[in-house]
Amino acid sequence: IHIPPFYPNTTVLTLILQRNKYQRRAKKVSTTMYISPSVSIRLLLVPILAVVAIQLLFVRAVSSVNMTNPYLHHKCFVTLGKYKPGSQYEKNLKRIISEFPKGSFKRGFISMTLGESPDFIVMLFQCRGDTHGPKCRSCYATAKPEFFKRCPRHKGGIIWYDQCSLYFSTIDSLGMIDYDNNFCMSNATKITDDLYNKVKPRHFIDDMIQNATRDANREAPYYTTEEKRVGKETIYGMAECSFDMSQKNCRKCLERNNFYFARCFWDKLGARVLGKSCSFRYEFYPFILPKAGPKYLKP
């Protein structure tokens, strides 16, 4: 197994959910999901009750930080095909999982490769910037079986939870921006004109991108959290990139998604854009885990 050195349009699902009690301006809230065009249209076939259950986990009443770790989304890479029971690929897969370094939970990430084509495997696991140690370990323990349940025998795919993501593939794309595996979840309730003019969510995201990739932050992972008081409201944000992203590619990925998904979040009360290579989020309630400790300990 090779462990690389540390290095660091559109389908719409809209559901009416119970409103976050912190946001008192209405009784209900809608959550809208925008997905990159390459995502399978089969998402539309998901039973509506199952989708409602998933979204109810995502949008919950909070008066403080949301400490849950809900499932957000997944994608099976159908073009990579499936492996057969007892195949060399399955043996490589079992081995790479069994030799997963436990120290990775403290650092918050791991990347591993094993085998040769056509049985080559890349495994990437990364926790959110404020998640490490036991919480990171717990997210991996949840994501791993759920991935194989949702993508049975697929040679590749990715699954996102609130606090981590897990990725498998037969293609070594480390260091390259992934433009296909991205999606946006937003609060469909529009921000008031007065608050929008004061905050300008897209400008707030621009500032996070610049801070995450500033020259003083030369080593991956590139990450930042922001908090801005606007009148009686406070906007909270987080932006980060995967460990294989260079400073240049991190900024390029974040800026691209800020532009590409602008329709999803530009006037919304809260939103997040997640991808394999970069992610960002803003809300009008605190969502960053308290006492998170040092961000991604260097080896």
Coordinates of C-alpha atoms in Angstrom, one line a residue:
I1 CA 0.0 0.0 0.0
H2 CA 1.3 3.4 -0.9
I3 CA 0.5 6.3 1.5
P4 CA 1.5 9.5 -0.3
P5 CA 3.5 12.1 1.7
F6 CA 1.5 14.7 3.6
Y7 CA 0.0 17.2 1.3
P8 CA -1.7 18.4 2.6
N9 CA -28.6 22.5 -15.1
T10 CA -29.0 20.7 -12.5
T11 CA -31.4 18.5 -10.5
V12 CA -33.5 20.3 -7.9
L13 CA -35.1 18.6 -4.9
T14 CA -37.3 21.0 -2.8
L15 CA -38.9 20.0 0.4
I16 CA -40.9 21.9 3.0
L17 CA -39.4 21.3 6.5
Q18 CA -39.9 22.7 10.0
R19 CA -38.1 26.0 10.4
N20 CA -34.9 26.3 12.5
K21 CA -36.1 28.1 15.6
Y22 CA -33.1 30.4 15.5
Q23 CA -34.5 31.8 12.3
R24 CA -37.8 33.3 13.5
R25 CA -38.9 35.1 10.3
A26 CA -41.2 32.3 9.1
K27 CA -42.7 29.0 10.3
K28 CA -41.3 26.8 7.6
V29 CA -38.2 26.5 5.5
S30 CA -37.4 24.9 2.2
T31 CA -34.2 23.1 1.3
T32 CA -33.0 23.0 -2.3
M33 CA -30.3 20.8 -3.7
Y34 CA -28.4 21.7 -6.8
I35 CA -26.2 18.9 -8.3
S36 CA -23.6 18.9 -11.0
P37 CA -25.1 17.7 -14.3
S38 CA -23.1 14.5 -14.2
V39 CA -25.0 13.2 -11.2
S40 CA -27.4 10.4 -12.2
I41 CA -31.0 11.4 -12.8
R42 CA -31.9 8.3 -10.8
L43 CA -31.9 10.7 -7.8
L44 CA -35.4 11.7 -8.9
L45 CA -36.6 8.1 -8.3
V46 CA -35.7 8.2 -4.6
P47 CA -39.0 7.7 -2.6
I48 CA -40.1 11.0 -1.3
L49 CA -40.5 9.8 2.2
A50 CA -36.9 8.7 2.3
V51 CA -35.7 12.1 1.0
V52 CA -37.8 13.9 3.6
A53 CA -36.2 11.8 6.3
I54 CA -32.7 12.6 5.1
Q55 CA -33.5 16.3 4.9
L56 CA -35.1 16.4 8.3
L57 CA -31.8 15.2 9.6
F58 CA -30.0 18.0 7.7
V59 CA -32.2 20.9 8.7
R60 CA -33.0 20.8 12.4
A61 CA -34.0 23.3 15.1
V62 CA -30.9 24.6 16.8
S63 CA -30.2 27.2 19.4
S64 CA -26.5 26.2 19.5
V65 CA -24.1 24.3 17.3
N66 CA -25.5 21.3 15.5
M67 CA -23.7 18.3 17.0
T68 CA -25.2 15.6 14.8
N69 CA -23.5 14.1 11.7
P70 CA -26.3 13.5 9.1
Y71 CA -25.8 11.9 5.8
L72 CA -25.9 14.5 3.0
H73 CA -25.4 12.9 -0.4
H74 CA -23.6 10.2 -2.3
K75 CA -22.6 9.3 -5.9
C76 CA -21.7 5.9 -7.3
F77 CA -19.3 6.1 -10.3
V78 CA -21.1 3.7 -12.6
T79 CA -18.7 4.3 -15.5
L80 CA -16.0 2.6 -13.5
G81 CA -18.0 -0.6 -13.4
K82 CA -18.4 -3.2 -10.7
Y83 CA -16.1 -5.8 -9.2
K84 CA -16.9 -9.5 -8.9
P85 CA -16.8 -11.5 -5.6
G86 CA -13.4 -13.0 -5.0
S87 CA -11.7 -10.8 -7.7
Q88 CA -8.3 -9.2 -7.2
Y89 CA -10.0 -5.8 -6.9
E90 CA -12.1 -7.0 -3.9
K91 CA -8.9 -8.4 -2.3
N92 CA -7.2 -5.1 -2.7
L93 CA -10.2 -3.3 -1.4
K94 CA -10.4 -5.4 1.8
R95 CA -6.6 -4.9 2.3
I96 CA -6.6 -1.2 1.9
I97 CA -9.5 -0.9 4.4
S98 CA -7.9 -3.2 6.9
E99 CA -4.6 -1.3 6.9
F100 CA -6.3 2.1 7.3
P101 CA -3.9 4.0 9.6
K102 CA -5.7 4.8 12.9
G103 CA -3.5 8.0 13.3
S104 CA -5.4 9.5 10.4
F105 CA -8.3 10.4 12.7
K106 CA -6.0 12.7 14.7
R107 CA -4.7 14.4 11.5
G108 CA -8.2 14.5 9.9
F109 CA -7.4 12.8 6.6
I110 CA -5.8 9.9 4.8
S111 CA -5.0 9.0 1.2
M112 CA -4.0 5.5 0.2
T113 CA -3.4 3.7 -3.1
L114 CA -2.9 0.0 -3.8
G115 CA -2.5 -2.4 -6.8
E116 CA -2.1 -1.9 -10.5
S117 CA -4.6 -1.4 -13.3
P118 CA -7.3 -2.7 -13.7
D119 CA -7.3 -3.5 -10.0
F120 CA -5.8 -0.2 -8.8
I121 CA -7.6 1.6 -5.9
V122 CA -7.4 5.1 -4.6
M123 CA -9.0 5.7 -1.2
L124 CA -9.4 9.2 0.2
F125 CA -11.0 10.1 3.6
Q126 CA -11.2 13.6 5.0
C127 CA -12.9 15.1 8.0
R128 CA -14.3 18.6 8.2
G129 CA -11.8 21.2 9.4
D130 CA -13.3 21.4 12.9
T131 CA -13.6 17.6 13.3
H132 CA -10.8 15.4 14.5
G133 CA -10.0 12.6 16.9
P134 CA -13.1 10.6 18.2
K135 CA -15.6 12.6 16.0
C136 CA -13.5 11.9 12.9
R137 CA -13.2 8.2 13.8
S138 CA -17.0 8.1 14.4
C139 CA -17.7 9.6 11.0
Y140 CA -15.5 7.1 9.2
A141 CA -17.2 4.2 11.1
T142 CA -20.5 5.6 9.8
A143 CA -19.5 6.4 6.3
K144 CA -17.7 3.2 5.4
P145 CA -20.6 0.7 5.7
E146 CA -23.1 3.2 4.3
F147 CA -21.0 3.7 1.2
F148 CA -20.9 0.0 0.4
K149 CA -24.6 -0.2 1.2
R150 CA -25.5 2.6 -1.3
C151 CA -22.9 1.6 -3.9
P152 CA -22.7 -2.2 -3.7
R153 CA -19.7 -3.6 -5.6
H154 CA -19.0 -0.3 -7.4
K155 CA -15.3 0.3 -8.1
G156 CA -15.7 4.0 -7.3
G157 CA -17.9 6.5 -5.6
I158 CA -18.1 9.2 -2.9
I159 CA -20.3 9.7 0.1
W160 CA -20.7 12.9 2.2
Y161 CA -21.7 13.3 5.8
D162 CA -21.8 16.6 7.7
Q163 CA -18.4 16.0 9.2
C164 CA -16.5 13.9 6.6
S165 CA -16.3 12.4 3.1
L166 CA -15.1 9.1 1.8
Y167 CA -14.0 8.5 -1.7
F168 CA -12.9 5.4 -3.8
S169 CA -11.8 5.3 -7.4
T170 CA -9.7 3.4 -9.9
I171 CA -8.3 6.7 -11.3
D172 CA -5.4 8.5 -9.5
S173 CA -6.4 12.1 -9.7
L174 CA -4.6 13.4 -6.6
G175 CA -3.8 17.0 -6.9
M176 CA -6.3 17.7 -9.7
I177 CA -9.5 19.6 -9.2
D178 CA -12.6 17.4 -9.4
Y179 CA -15.2 19.4 -11.4
D180 CA -17.8 16.6 -11.5
N181 CA -18.5 15.7 -7.9
N182 CA -19.9 18.8 -6.4
F183 CA -23.4 19.8 -5.2
C184 CA -25.1 22.6 -3.3
M185 CA -27.7 22.5 -0.5
S186 CA -29.4 25.8 0.3
N187 CA -32.2 27.2 2.5
A188 CA -34.8 28.1 -0.1
T189 CA -36.0 31.0 2.1
K190 CA -34.6 34.2 0.7
I191 CA -32.6 36.6 2.8
T192 CA -34.3 39.9 3.4
D193 CA -33.3 42.8 1.1
D194 CA -31.9 44.8 4.1
L195 CA -29.8 41.9 5.4
Y196 CA -28.7 40.9 1.9
N197 CA -27.4 44.5 1.2
K198 CA -25.4 44.4 4.5
V199 CA -24.0 40.8 4.1
K200 CA -23.9 40.0 0.4
P201 CA -23.4 36.3 0.9
R202 CA -21.3 35.8 -2.3
H203 CA -18.9 38.6 -1.1
F204 CA -18.7 36.9 2.3
I205 CA -17.7 33.7 0.5
D206 CA -15.2 35.6 -1.6
D207 CA -13.6 36.9 1.6
M208 CA -13.4 33.3 3.0
I209 CA -11.7 32.1 -0.1
Q210 CA -9.1 34.8 0.1
N211 CA -8.5 34.0 3.8
A212 CA -8.3 30.3 3.2
T213 CA -5.7 30.6 0.5
R214 CA -3.8 33.6 1.7
D215 CA 0.0 33.7 1.2
A216 CA 0.6 33.4 4.9
N217 CA -1.2 30.0 4.8
R218 CA 1.2 28.4 2.4
E219 CA 0.8 24.7 3.4
A220 CA -2.2 22.5 2.9
P221 CA -4.8 22.0 4.1
Y222 CA -6.2 25.4 3.2
Y223 CA -9.0 26.2 5.7
T224 CA -10.7 29.1 7.4
T225 CA -13.7 29.9 9.6
E226 CA -15.3 33.3 9.6
E227 CA -17.8 35.2 11.8
K228 CA -19.3 38.6 11.0
R229 CA -21.8 40.6 13.0
V230 CA -24.4 42.4 10.9
G231 CA -26.8 44.4 13.0
K232 CA -28.7 42.0 15.2
E233 CA -27.6 39.0 13.1
T234 CA -24.3 37.1 12.9
I235 CA -23.2 35.2 9.8
Y236 CA -20.9 32.2 10.3
G237 CA -18.8 30.6 7.5
M238 CA -16.3 27.9 6.7
A239 CA -14.2 27.2 3.6
E240 CA -11.7 24.4 3.0
C241 CA -10.0 22.3 0.4
S242 CA -8.9 18.6 0.3
F243 CA -5.3 17.8 1.3
D244 CA -4.1 17.2 -2.2
M245 CA -5.0 20.7 -3.4
S246 CA -2.2 23.2 -3.9
Q247 CA -2.8 26.8 -2.9
K248 CA -3.5 27.7 -6.6
N249 CA -5.9 24.8 -7.2
C250 CA -7.7 25.4 -3.8
R251 CA -8.5 28.9 -4.8
K252 CA -9.5 28.0 -8.3
C253 CA -11.8 25.2 -7.0
L254 CA -13.5 27.5 -4.4
E255 CA -13.9 30.4 -6.9
R256 CA -15.3 28.1 -9.6
N257 CA -17.9 26.6 -7.2
N258 CA -18.7 30.1 -5.8
F259 CA -19.5 31.1 -9.4
Y260 CA -21.0 27.9 -10.7
F261 CA -23.5 27.4 -7.8
A262 CA -24.3 31.1 -7.4
R263 CA -27.9 30.4 -8.4
C264 CA -28.2 28.0 -5.5
F265 CA -27.2 30.3 -2.7
W266 CA -26.7 33.9 -3.7
D267 CA -29.8 35.3 -2.0
K268 CA -30.4 32.5 0.5
L269 CA -30.5 32.5 4.3
G270 CA -27.9 29.7 4.4
A271 CA -26.2 27.3 2.1
R272 CA -23.3 24.9 1.6
V273 CA -21.4 23.7 -1.4
L274 CA -19.6 20.4 -1.1
G275 CA -17.2 18.6 -3.4
K276 CA -14.3 16.2 -3.5
S277 CA -11.8 19.0 -3.8
C278 CA -13.3 21.9 -1.9
S279 CA -16.2 23.0 0.2
F280 CA -17.7 26.1 1.8
R281 CA -20.7 26.9 3.9
Y282 CA -22.4 29.9 5.6
E283 CA -25.3 30.1 8.0
F284 CA -26.9 32.6 10.3
Y285 CA -26.4 30.3 13.3
P286 CA -23.2 28.8 14.7
F287 CA -22.4 25.4 13.2
I288 CA -18.6 25.1 13.8
L289 CA -17.9 22.6 16.6
P290 CA -16.7 24.3 19.8
K291 CA -13.3 23.4 21.3
A292 CA -12.3 21.7 18.1
G293 CA -8.6 21.9 19.0
P294 CA -5.8 22.4 16.6
K295 CA -6.8 22.2 12.9
Y296 CA -5.3 19.1 11.3
L297 CA -2.1 18.3 13.2
K298 CA 1.0 18.2 11.0
P299 CA 2.8 14.9 11.0

